[in-house]
Coordinates of N, CA and C in Angstrom, one line a residue:
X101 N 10.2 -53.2 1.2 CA 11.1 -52.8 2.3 C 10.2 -52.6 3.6
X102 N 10.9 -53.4 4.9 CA 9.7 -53.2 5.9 C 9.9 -51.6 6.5
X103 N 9.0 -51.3 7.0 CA 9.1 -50.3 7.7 C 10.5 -49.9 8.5
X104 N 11.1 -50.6 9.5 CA 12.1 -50.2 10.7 C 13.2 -50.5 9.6
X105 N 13.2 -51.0 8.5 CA 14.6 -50.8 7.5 C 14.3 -49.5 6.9
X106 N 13.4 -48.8 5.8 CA 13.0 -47.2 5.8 C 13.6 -46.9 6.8
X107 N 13.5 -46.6 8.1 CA 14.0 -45.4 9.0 C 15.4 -45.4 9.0
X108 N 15.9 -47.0 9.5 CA 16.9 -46.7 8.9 C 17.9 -46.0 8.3
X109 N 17.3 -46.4 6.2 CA 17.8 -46.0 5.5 C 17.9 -44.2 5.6
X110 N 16.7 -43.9 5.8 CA 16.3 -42.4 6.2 C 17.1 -41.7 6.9
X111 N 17.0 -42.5 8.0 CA 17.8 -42.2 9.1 C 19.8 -41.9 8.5
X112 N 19.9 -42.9 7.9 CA 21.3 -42.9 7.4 C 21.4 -42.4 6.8
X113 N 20.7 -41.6 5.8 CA 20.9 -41.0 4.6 C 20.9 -39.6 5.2
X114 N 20.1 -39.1 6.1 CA 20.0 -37.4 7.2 C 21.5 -37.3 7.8
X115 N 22.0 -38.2 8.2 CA 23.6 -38.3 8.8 C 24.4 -37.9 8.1
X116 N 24.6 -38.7 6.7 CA 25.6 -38.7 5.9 C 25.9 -37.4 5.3
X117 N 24.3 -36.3 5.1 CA 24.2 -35.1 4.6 C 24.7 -34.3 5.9
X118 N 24.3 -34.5 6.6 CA 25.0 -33.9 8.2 C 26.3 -33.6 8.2
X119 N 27.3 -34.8 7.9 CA 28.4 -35.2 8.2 C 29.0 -34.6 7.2
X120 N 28.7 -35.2 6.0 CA 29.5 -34.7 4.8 C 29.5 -32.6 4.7
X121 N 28.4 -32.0 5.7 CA 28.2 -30.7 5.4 C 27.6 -30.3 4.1
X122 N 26.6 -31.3 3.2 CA 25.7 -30.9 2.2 C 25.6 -29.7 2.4
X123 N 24.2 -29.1 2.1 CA 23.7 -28.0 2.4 C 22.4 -28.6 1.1
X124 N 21.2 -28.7 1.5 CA 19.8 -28.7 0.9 C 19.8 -27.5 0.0
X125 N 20.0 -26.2 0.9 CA 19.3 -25.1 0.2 C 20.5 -24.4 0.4
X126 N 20.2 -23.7 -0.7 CA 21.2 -22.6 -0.8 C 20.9 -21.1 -0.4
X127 N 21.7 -20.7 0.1 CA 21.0 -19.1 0.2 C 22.0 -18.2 -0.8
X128 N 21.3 -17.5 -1.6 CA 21.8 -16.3 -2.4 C 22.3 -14.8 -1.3
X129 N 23.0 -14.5 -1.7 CA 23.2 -13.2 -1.0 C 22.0 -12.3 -1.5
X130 N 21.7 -12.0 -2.4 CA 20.7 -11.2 -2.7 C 19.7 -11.8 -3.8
X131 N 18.1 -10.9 -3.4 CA 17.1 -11.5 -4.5 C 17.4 -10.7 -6.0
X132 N 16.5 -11.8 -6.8 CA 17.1 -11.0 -8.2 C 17.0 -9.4 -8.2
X133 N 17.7 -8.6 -9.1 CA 17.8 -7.5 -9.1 C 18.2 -6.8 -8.1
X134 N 19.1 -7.3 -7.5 CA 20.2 -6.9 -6.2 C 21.3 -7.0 -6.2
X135 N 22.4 -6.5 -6.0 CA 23.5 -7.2 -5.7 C 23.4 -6.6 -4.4
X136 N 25.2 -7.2 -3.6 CA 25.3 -7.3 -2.4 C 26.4 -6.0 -2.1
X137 N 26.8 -5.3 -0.9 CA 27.4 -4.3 -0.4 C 28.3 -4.9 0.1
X138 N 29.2 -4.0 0.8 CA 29.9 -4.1 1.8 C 29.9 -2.8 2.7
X139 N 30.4 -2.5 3.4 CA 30.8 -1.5 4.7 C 31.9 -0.9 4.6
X140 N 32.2 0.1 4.8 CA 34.0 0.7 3.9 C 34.6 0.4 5.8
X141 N 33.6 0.4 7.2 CA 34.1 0.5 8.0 C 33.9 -0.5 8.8
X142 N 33.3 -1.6 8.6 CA 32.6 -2.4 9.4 C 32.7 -3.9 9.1
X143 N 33.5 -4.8 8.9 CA 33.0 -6.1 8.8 C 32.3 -6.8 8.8
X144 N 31.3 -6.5 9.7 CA 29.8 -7.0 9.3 C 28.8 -6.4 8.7
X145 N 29.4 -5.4 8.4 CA 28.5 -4.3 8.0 C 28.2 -4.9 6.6
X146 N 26.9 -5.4 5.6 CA 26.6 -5.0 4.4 C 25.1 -4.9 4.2
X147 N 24.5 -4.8 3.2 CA 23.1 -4.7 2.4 C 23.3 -5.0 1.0
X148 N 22.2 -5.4 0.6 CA 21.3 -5.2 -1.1 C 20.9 -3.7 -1.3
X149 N 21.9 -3.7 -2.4 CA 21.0 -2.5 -3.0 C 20.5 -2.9 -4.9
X150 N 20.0 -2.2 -4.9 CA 19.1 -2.5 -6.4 C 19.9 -2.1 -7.3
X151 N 19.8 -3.1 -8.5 CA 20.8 -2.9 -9.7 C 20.7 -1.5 -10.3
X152 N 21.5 -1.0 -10.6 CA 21.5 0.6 -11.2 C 21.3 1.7 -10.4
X153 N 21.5 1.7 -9.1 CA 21.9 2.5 -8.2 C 23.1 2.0 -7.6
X154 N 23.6 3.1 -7.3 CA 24.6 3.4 -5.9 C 24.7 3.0 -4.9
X155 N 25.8 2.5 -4.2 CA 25.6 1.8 -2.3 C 25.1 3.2 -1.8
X156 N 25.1 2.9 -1.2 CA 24.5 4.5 0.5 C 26.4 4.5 0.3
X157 N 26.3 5.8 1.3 CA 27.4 6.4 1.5 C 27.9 5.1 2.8
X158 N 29.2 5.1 2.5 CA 29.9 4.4 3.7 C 29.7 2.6 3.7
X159 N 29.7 2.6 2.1 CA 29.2 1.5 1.7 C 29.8 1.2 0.2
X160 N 29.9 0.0 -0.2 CA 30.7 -0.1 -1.9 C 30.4 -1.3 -2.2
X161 N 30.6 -1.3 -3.6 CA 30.4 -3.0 -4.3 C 31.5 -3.5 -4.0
X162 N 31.6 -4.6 -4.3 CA 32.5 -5.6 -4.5 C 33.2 -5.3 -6.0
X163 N 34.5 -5.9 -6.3 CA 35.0 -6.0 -7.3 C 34.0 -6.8 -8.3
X164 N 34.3 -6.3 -9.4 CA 33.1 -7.0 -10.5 C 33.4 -8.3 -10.7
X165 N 34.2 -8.6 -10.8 CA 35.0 -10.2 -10.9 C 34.9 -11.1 -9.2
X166 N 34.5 -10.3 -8.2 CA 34.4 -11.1 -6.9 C 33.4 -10.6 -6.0
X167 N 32.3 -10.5 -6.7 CA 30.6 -10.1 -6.3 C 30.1 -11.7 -5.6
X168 N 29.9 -11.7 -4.3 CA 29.4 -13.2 -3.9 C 28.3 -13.6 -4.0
X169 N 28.1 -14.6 -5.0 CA 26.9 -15.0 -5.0 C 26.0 -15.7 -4.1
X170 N 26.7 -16.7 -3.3 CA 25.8 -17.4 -2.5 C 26.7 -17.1 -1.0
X171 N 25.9 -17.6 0.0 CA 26.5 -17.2 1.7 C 27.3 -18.4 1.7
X172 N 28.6 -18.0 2.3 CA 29.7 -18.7 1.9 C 30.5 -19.1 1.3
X173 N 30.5 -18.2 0.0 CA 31.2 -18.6 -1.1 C 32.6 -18.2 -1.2
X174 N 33.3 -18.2 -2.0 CA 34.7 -17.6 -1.6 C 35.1 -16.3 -1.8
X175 N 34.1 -15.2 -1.9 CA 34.3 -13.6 -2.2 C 33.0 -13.2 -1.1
X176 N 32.4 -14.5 -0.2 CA 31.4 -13.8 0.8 C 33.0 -13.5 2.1
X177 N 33.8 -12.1 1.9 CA 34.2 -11.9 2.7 C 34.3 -10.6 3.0
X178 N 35.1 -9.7 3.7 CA 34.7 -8.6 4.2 C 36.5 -7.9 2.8
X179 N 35.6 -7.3 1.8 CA 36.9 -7.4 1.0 C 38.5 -6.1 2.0
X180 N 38.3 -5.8 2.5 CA 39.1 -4.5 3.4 C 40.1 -5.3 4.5
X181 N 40.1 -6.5 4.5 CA 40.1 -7.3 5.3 C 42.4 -7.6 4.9
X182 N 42.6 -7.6 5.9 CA 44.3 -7.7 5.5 C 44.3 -8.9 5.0
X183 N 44.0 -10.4 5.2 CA 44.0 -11.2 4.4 C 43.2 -11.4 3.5
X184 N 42.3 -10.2 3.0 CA 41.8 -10.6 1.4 C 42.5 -10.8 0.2
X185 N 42.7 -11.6 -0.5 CA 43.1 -12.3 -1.5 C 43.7 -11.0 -2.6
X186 N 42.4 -10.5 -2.7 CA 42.0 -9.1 -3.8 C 42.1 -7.7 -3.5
X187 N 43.0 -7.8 -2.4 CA 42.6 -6.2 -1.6 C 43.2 -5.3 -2.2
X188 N 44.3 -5.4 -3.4 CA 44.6 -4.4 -4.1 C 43.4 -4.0 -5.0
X189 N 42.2 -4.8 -5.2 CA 41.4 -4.4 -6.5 C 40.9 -3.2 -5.5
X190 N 40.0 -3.2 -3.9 CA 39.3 -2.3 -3.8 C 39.9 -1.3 -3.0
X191 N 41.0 -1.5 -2.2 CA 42.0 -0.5 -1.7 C 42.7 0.3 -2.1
X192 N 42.2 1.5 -2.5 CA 43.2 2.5 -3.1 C 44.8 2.7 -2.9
X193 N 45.0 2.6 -1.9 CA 46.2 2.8 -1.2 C 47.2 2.1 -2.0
X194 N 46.7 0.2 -2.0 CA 47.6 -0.7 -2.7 C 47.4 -0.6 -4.7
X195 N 46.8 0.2 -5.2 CA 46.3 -0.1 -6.4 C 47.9 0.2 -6.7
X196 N 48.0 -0.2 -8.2 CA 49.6 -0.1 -8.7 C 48.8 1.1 -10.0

């Protein structure tokens, strides 16, 4: 294959991952022996805390069934949120 067909193909093939919204790498919300937080007040607000402890105060896990694994995924959301899917699991108010 000559060279200026390579760039090309190269070339075409960096596009298509562009376009389509691939993603190479993934990012984890947290490193092993972490899970992820939330903010009881804050929407943007979360951290990693270490497996077998407690959030800090003013802070909570996620439902055990909707712990987000990677950034973006469909439970990377702010769970307190009026359109959360699940907001009776961590909202006391709505629990039945």
């Amino acid at each position: 294959m000559s060279f200026p067909r390579r760039v090309t193909v190269l070339a075409t093939c960096i596009l298509a991952l562009g376009v389509s919204g691939c993603q190479l790498i993934t990012e984890h919300m947290c490193s092993d022996g972490e899970y992820p937080t939330y903010a009881l007040d804050n929407p943007d607000g979360a951290y990693c805390e270490k497996d077998g402890r407690q959030p800090e105060p003013g802070f909570a896990a996620y439902p055990e069934k909707r712990v987000p694994q990677v950034v973006g995924d469909k439970y990377d959301r702010w769970p307190l949120a009026e359109d959360y899917p699940w907001r009776d699991e961590v909202d006391p108010a709505l629990r039945k």
